[in-house]
XYZ file of C-alpha atoms in Angstrom:
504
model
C 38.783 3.248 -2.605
C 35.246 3.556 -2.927
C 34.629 6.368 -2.087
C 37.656 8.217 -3.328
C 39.153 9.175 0.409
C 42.062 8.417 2.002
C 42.374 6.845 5.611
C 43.383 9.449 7.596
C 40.251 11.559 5.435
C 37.922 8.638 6.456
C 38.958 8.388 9.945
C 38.017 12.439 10.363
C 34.959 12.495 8.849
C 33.998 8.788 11.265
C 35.620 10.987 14.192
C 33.905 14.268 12.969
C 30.269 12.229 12.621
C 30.087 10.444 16.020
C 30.545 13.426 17.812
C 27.545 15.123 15.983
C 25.370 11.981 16.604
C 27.014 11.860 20.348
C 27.660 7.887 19.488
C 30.884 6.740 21.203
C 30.017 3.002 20.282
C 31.761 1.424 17.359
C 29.071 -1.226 15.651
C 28.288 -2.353 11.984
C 24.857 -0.617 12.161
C 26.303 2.742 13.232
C 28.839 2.368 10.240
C 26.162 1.640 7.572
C 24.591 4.847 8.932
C 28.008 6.846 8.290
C 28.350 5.193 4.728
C 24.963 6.375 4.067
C 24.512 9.648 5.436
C 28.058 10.950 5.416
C 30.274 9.173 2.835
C 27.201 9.033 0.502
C 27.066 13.258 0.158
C 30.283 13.706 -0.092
C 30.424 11.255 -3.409
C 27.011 12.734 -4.735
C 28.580 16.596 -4.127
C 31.696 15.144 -6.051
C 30.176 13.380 -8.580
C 27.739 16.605 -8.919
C 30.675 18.786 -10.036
C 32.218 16.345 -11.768
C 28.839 16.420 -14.345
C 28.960 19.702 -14.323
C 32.866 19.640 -16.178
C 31.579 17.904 -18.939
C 27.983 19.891 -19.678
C 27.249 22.121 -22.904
C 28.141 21.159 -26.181
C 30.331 18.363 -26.633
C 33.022 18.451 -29.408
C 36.052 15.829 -30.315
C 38.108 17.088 -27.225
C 35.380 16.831 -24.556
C 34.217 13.392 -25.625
C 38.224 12.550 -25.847
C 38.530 13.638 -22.564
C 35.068 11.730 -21.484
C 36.620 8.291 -23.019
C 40.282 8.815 -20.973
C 38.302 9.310 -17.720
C 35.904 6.208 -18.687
C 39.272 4.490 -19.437
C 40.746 5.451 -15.983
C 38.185 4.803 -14.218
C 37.973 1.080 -15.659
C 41.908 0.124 -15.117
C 40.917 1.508 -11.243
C 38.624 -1.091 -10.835
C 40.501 -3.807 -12.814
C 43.072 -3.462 -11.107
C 41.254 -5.068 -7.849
C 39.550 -7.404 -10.190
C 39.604 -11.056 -9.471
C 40.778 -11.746 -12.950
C 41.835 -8.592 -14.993
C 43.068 -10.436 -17.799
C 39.564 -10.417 -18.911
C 39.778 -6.056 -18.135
C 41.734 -6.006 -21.493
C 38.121 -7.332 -23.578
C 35.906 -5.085 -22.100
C 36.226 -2.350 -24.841
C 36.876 -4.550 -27.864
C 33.803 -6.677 -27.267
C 30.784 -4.809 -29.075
C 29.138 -7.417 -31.086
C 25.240 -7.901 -30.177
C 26.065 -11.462 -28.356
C 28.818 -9.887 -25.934
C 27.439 -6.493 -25.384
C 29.256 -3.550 -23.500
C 29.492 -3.367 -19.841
C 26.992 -1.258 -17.938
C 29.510 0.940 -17.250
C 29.919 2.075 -20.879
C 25.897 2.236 -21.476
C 25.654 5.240 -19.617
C 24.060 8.425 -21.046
C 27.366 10.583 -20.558
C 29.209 8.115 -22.725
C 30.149 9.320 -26.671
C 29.507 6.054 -27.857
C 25.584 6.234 -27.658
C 25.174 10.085 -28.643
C 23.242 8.935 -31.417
C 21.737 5.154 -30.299
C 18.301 4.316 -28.942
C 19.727 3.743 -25.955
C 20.460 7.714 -25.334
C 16.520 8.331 -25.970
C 15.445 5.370 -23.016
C 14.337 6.962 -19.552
C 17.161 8.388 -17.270
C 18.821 5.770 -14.845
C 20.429 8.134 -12.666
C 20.057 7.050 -8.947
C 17.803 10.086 -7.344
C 20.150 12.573 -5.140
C 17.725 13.077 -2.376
C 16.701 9.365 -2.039
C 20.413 8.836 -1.463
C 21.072 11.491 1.023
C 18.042 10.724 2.895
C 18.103 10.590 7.529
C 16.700 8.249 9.414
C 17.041 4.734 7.902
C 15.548 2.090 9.785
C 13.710 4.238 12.261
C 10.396 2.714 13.758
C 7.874 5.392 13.501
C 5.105 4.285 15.007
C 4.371 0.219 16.886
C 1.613 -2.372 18.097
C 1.808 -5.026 20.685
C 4.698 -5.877 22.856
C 7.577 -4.791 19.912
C 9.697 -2.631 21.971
C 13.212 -4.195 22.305
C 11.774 -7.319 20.039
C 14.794 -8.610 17.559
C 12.814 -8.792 14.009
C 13.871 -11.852 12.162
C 11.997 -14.980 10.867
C 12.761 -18.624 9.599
C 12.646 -17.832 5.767
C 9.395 -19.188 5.595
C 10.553 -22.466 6.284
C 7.681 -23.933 8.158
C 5.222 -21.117 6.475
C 1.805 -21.782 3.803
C 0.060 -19.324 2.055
C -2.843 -19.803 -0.107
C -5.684 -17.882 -1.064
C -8.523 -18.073 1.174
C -11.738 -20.150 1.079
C -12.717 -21.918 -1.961
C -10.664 -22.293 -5.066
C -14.166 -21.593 -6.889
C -14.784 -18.479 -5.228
C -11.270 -16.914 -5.951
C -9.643 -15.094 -8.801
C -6.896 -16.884 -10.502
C -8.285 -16.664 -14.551
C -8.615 -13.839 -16.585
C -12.331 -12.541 -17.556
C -13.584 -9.655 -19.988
C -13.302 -6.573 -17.463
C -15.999 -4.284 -18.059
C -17.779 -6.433 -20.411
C -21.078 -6.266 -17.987
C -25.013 -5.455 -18.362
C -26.648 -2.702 -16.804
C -29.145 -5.335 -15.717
C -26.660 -7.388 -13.779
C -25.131 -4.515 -12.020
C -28.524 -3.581 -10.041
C -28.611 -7.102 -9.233
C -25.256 -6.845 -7.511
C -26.154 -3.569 -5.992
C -30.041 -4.897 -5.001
C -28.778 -7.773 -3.488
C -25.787 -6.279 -1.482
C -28.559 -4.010 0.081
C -30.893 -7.009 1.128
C -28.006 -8.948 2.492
C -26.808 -6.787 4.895
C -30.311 -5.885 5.667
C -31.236 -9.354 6.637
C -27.985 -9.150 9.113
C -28.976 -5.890 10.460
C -32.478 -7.034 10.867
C -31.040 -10.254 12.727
C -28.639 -8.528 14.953
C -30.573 -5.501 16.275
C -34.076 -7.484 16.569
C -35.655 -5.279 13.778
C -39.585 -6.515 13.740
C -39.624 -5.731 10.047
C -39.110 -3.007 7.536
C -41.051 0.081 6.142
C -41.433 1.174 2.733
C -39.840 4.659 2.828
C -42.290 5.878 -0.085
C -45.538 5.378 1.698
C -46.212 8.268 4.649
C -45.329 7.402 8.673
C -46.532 9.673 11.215
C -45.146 7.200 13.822
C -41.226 6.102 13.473
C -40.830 3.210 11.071
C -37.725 1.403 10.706
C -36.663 2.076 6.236
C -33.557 -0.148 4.765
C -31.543 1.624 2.103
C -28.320 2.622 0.716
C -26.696 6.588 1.248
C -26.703 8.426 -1.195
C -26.335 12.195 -2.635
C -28.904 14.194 -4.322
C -26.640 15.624 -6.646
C -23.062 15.144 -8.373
C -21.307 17.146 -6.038
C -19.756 15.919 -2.930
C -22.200 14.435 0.161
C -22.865 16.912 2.793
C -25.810 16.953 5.600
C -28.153 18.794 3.357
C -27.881 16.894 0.392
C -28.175 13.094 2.016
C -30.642 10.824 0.297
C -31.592 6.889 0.932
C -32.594 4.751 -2.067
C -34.608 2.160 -0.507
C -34.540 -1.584 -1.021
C -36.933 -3.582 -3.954
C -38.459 -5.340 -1.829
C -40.038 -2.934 0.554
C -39.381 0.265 -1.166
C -39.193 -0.539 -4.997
C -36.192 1.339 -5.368
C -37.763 4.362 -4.507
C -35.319 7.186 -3.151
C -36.300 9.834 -0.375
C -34.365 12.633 0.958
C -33.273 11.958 4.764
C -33.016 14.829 7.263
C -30.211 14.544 9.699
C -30.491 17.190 12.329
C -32.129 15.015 14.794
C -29.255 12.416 15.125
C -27.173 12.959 17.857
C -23.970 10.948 15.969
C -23.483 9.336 12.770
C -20.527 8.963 10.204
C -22.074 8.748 6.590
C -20.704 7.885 2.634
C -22.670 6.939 -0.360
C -23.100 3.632 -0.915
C -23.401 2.481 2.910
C -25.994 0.149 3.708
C -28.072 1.517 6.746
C -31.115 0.702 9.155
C -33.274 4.354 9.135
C -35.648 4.908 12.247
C -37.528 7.920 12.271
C -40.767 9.838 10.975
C -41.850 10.470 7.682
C -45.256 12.451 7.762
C -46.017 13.709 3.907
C -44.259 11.224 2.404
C -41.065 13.457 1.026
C -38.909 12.988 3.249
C -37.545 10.687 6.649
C -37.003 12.719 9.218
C -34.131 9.862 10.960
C -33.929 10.117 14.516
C -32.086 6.610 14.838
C -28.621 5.022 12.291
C -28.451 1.298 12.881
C -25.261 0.817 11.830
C -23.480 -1.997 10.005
C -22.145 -5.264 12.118
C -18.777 -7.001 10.828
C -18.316 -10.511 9.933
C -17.117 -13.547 12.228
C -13.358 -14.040 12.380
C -12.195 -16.907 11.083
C -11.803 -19.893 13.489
C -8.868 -22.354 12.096
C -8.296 -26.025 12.473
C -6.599 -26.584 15.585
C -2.762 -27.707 14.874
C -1.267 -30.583 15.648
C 1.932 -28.846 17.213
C 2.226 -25.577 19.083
C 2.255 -22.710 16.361
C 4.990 -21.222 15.056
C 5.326 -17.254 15.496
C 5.962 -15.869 11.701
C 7.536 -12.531 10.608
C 5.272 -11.046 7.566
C 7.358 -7.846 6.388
C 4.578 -5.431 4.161
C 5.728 -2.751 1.634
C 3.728 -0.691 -0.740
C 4.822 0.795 -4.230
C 6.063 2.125 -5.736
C 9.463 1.176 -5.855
C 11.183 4.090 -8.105
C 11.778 7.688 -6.775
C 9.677 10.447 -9.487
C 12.806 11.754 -10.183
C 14.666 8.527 -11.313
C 14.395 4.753 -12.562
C 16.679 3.024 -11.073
C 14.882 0.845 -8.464
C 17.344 1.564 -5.268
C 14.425 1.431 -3.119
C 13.662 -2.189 -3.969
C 17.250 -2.764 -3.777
C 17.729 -1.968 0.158
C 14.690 -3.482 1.118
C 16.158 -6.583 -0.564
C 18.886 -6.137 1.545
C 16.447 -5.899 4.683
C 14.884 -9.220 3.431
C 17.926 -10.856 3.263
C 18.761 -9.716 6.656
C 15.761 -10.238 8.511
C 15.029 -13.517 6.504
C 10.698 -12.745 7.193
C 8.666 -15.973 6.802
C 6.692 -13.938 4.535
C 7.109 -10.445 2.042
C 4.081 -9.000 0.624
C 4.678 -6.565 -2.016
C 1.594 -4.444 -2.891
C 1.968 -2.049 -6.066
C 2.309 -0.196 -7.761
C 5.671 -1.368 -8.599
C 6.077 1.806 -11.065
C 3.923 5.111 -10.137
C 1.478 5.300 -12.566
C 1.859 9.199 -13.151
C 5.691 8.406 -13.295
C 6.899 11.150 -16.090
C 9.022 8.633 -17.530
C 6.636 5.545 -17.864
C 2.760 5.377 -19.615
C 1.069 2.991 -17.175
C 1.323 -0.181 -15.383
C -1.963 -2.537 -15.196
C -1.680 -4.806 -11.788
C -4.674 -7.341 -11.433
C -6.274 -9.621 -8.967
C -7.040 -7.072 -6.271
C -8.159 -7.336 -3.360
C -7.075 -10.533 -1.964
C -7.805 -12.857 0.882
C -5.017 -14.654 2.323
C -4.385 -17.390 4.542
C -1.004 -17.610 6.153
C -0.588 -20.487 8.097
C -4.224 -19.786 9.440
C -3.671 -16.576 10.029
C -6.449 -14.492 7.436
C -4.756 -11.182 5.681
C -7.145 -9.277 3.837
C -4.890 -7.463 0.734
C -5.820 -4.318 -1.314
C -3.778 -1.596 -3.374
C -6.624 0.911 -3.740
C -6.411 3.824 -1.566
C -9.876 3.270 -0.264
C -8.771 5.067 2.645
C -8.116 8.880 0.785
C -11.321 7.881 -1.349
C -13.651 7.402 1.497
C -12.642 9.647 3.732
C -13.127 12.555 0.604
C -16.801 11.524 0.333
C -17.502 10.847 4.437
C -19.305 12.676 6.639
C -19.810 12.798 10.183
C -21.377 14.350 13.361
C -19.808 12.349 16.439
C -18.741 13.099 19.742
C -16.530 9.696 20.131
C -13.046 9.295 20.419
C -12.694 7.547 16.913
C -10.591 9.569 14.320
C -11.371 9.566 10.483
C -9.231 6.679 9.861
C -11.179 4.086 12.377
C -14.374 5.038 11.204
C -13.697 4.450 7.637
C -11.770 1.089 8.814
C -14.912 0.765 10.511
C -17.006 1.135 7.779
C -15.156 -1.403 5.745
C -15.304 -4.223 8.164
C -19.080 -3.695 8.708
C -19.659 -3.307 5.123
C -18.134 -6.112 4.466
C -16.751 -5.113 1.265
C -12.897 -4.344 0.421
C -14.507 -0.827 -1.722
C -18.187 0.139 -0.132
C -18.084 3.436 -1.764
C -20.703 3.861 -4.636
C -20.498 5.737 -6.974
C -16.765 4.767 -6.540
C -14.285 7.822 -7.169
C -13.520 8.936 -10.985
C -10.591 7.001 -11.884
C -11.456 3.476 -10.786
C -13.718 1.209 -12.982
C -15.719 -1.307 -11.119
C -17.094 -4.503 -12.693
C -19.721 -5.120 -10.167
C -20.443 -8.759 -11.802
C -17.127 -9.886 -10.512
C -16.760 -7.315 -8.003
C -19.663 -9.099 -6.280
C -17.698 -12.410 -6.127
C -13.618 -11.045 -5.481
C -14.518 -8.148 -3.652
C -16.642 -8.589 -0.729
C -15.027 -9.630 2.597
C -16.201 -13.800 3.539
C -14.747 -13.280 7.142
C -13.251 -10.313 8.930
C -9.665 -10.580 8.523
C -7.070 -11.029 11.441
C -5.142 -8.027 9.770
C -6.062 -6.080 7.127
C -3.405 -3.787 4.545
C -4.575 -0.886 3.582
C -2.131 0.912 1.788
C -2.888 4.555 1.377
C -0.712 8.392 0.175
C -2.084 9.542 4.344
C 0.137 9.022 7.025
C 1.038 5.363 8.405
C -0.793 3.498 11.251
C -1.684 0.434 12.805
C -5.057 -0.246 14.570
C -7.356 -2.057 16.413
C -10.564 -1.682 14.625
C -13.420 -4.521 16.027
C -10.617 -6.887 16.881
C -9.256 -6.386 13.258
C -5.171 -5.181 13.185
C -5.347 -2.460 10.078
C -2.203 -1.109 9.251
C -0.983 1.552 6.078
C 2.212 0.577 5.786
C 2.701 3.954 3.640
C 4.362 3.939 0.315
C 7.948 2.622 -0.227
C 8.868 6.055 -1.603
C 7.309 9.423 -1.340
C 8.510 11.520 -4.888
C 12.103 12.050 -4.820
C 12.527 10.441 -1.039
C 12.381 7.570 0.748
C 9.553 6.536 2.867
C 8.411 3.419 5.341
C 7.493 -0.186 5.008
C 5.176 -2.360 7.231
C 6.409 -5.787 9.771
C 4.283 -8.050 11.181
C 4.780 -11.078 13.972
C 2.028 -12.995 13.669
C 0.956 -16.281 15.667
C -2.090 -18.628 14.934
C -4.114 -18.599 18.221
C -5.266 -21.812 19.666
C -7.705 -21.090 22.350
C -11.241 -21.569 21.588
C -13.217 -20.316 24.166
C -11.752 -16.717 23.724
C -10.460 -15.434 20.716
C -7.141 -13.346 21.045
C -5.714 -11.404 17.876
C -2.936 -13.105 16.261
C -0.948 -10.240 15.702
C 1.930 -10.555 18.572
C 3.663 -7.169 17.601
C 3.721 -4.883 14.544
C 6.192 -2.088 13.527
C 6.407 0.711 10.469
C 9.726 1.481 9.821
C 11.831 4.094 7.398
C 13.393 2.341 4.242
């Protein structure tokens, strides 16, 4: 009935489809997969030509003939209705208080040709999000996930809360942008002489040079990368703005040639050692690079921890071609099926160059969460594609771009270390200084990016891009996470059991 076919016509095209697939096993997944991609194309091709009866100019007779098949197609369905005595209403009813059914608000119908309602944005479901392969297909894994039933309690025995001090988080509004020039280079001064400290600290750094005063032996210089110019950094065009306390803020151009590795973007905060003989420029012959944070170390429980399901997806949540949010709507249905302790929904929830929508402000971002003592570190900017467009590197190690920006970020301890940041994203570095710097290194961090899904080990840290929910006119992967707080103090052991990205 649904899907307009007889039995004999549905038992063909079931017969016809397993012996493509070569399945020979009758379950309720393998049916959900034959609804989808089979039964699915056939309606869409149908329902295709049937919109292409009705298109042109439409007179008296074709919006007749529109209103006998909206007719028809209503007694169908009341006539399996629960209670079709109300069926006989549905058309009579048109006051404001007792509106129309959906079914008679669509853009095809003759009763709107002229109401606001015919101007609104298009809810066709998109075609190619509906005919899409592959649902439910892990593409890549981490940890011991292979044969692993995904399912959770409902977050029955499950806390979040933001992490670390209520003070220290964001949960009011402020003026955004409303910031001095003045405060900014305090933010920016004293981000360079705190990591310098811990850099000093960790590598046993006697003490630091002032980059502006001549060094014909090497001298260890603390700055922050930078380029000499507005166009993108390359090898030749790498400068270091020094700190105020040794350097004034003085700024030096740094040749590179003589370091056998390094992996550079402006705004890092670096340990220089090398030679700098007329006083224009540091000839570097050693990076000291960043060190990350501590993880954090949680209360011990009082009962053996519970292992929780965290399920991740990114926006947005409407195909570019349509607004009807169908892929919300099936990962609802995974939700409900899976039942994960915990669903974190990153936006956006509408593309914000979505030709049918203006634009969609999302705030408090990044985040630091603490699940059940389990420390998520949250953020919907694509640091990832904005980094890796201003890095650059010389390295003969096995890391790809992706771990050394993930790198970078953990050791910078900030959730955006680029600076200048990219065009399009305004940073009040007031509050930035408080929100968006990292207080521990996460157990897992979300990165969300538009470049290909992963999970990794970065420095004991799981990062995973869950990629977005939908890719333009198609459907693309969400993130799932088993996650266990560890209880052993004496050796710490990542929390993240198993993790999975998997096709919508």
């Amino acid at each position: 009935m649904l899907h307009r076919l007889k039995e004999t016509d549905v038992a063909d095209e079931l017969v016809a489809f397993a012996a493509g697939k070569k399945i020979f096993l009758l379950t309720a997944d393998f049916l959900n997969i034959f609804e989808h991609e089979a039964l699915n194309k056939r309606s869409a091709k149908s329902h295709k030509r049937k919109e292409n009866c009705y298109s042109g100019v439409r007179d008296i007779n074709t919006i007749q003939e529109l209103l006998d098949v909206e007719e028809e197609e209503e007694n169908l369905l009341d006539a399996y209705a629960i209670t079709p005595s109300k069926s006989s209403q549905k058309r009579a009813i048109t006051t404001p208080e007792n509106p129309r059914s959906k079914r008679t608000l669509s853009t095809r119908s003759p009763h709107l040709v002229f109401s606001p309602n015919s101007f609104s944005p298009s809810a066709t479901p998109s075609q190619k999000y509906s005919s899409r392969g592959n649902r439910g297909e892990v593409v890549t894994s981490f940890g011991s996930a292979q044969g692993t039933v995904w399912s959770g309690n409902g977050g029955m025995s499950t806390s979040a809360k933001l992490f670390g001090p209520a003070e220290d988080s964001l949960t009011k509004r402020y003026k955004f942008m409303f910031q001095k020039l003045l405060d900014n280079r305090e933010v920016l001064s004293y981000k360079i002489e705190e990591l310098g400290e811990a850099l000093k600290e960790h590598y046993q750094i006697e003490e630091f040079s002032s980059l502006n005063v001549p060094a014909q032996e090497p001298v260890a210089v603390l700055g922050q990368i930078g380029c000499d110019s507005n166009g993108k950094l390359n090898a030749r065009s790498v400068i270091l703005e020094g700190d105020r306390e040794h350097s004034s803020g003085g700024q030096i151009p740094v040749d590179v040639s003589e370091l056998v590795e390094y992996s550079l973007f402006p705004g890092q905060v670096v340990v220089m050692e090398g030679t700098n003989s007329t006083g224009g420029q540091l000839v570097a012959s050693k990076l000291y690079e960043g060190v990350p944070l501590p993880f954090h170390k949680p209360t011990s429980p009082t009962e053996e921890p519970e292992q929780q399901m965290v399920l991740v997806a990114c926006g947005p949540y409407t195909t570019s071609d349509s607004m009807t949010y169908d892929p919300i709507v099936d990962l609802i249905e995974v939700i409900n099926k899976s039942r994960p302790d915990i669903c974190i929904l990153l936006g956006p929830f509408v593309d914000a160059k979505h030709t049918q929508v203006e634009r969609v402000l999302f705030v408090s971002d990044p985040c630091t969460l603490e699940i059940n003592g389990v420390v998520f570190g949250l953020t919907s900017t694509d640091l990832l594609f904005h980094m890796g467009a201003e890095e650059i590197s010389s390295s003969s190690s096995i890391l790809d771009r992706f771990s050394r920006i993930l790198k970078h970020v953990l050791t910078q301890r900030s959730y955006y270390p680029l600076y200048p940041p990219v065009e399009e994203i305004n940073i009040d570095y007031e509050n930035f200084y408080h929100h968006a710097h990292l207080p521990v290194t996460p157990d897992v961090l979300i990165t969300p990016s538009d470049l290909r899904y992963f999970i990794k080990d970065i420095l004991g840290c799981i990062c995973m891009n869950p990629g977005r929910l939908t890719k333009g006119q198609v459907g693309g992967t969400y993130g799932r996470l088993y996650v266990r707080q560890q209880v052993s103090r004496d050796e710490r052991k990542s929390p993240c059991i198993a993790a999975q990205v998997v096709r919508i």
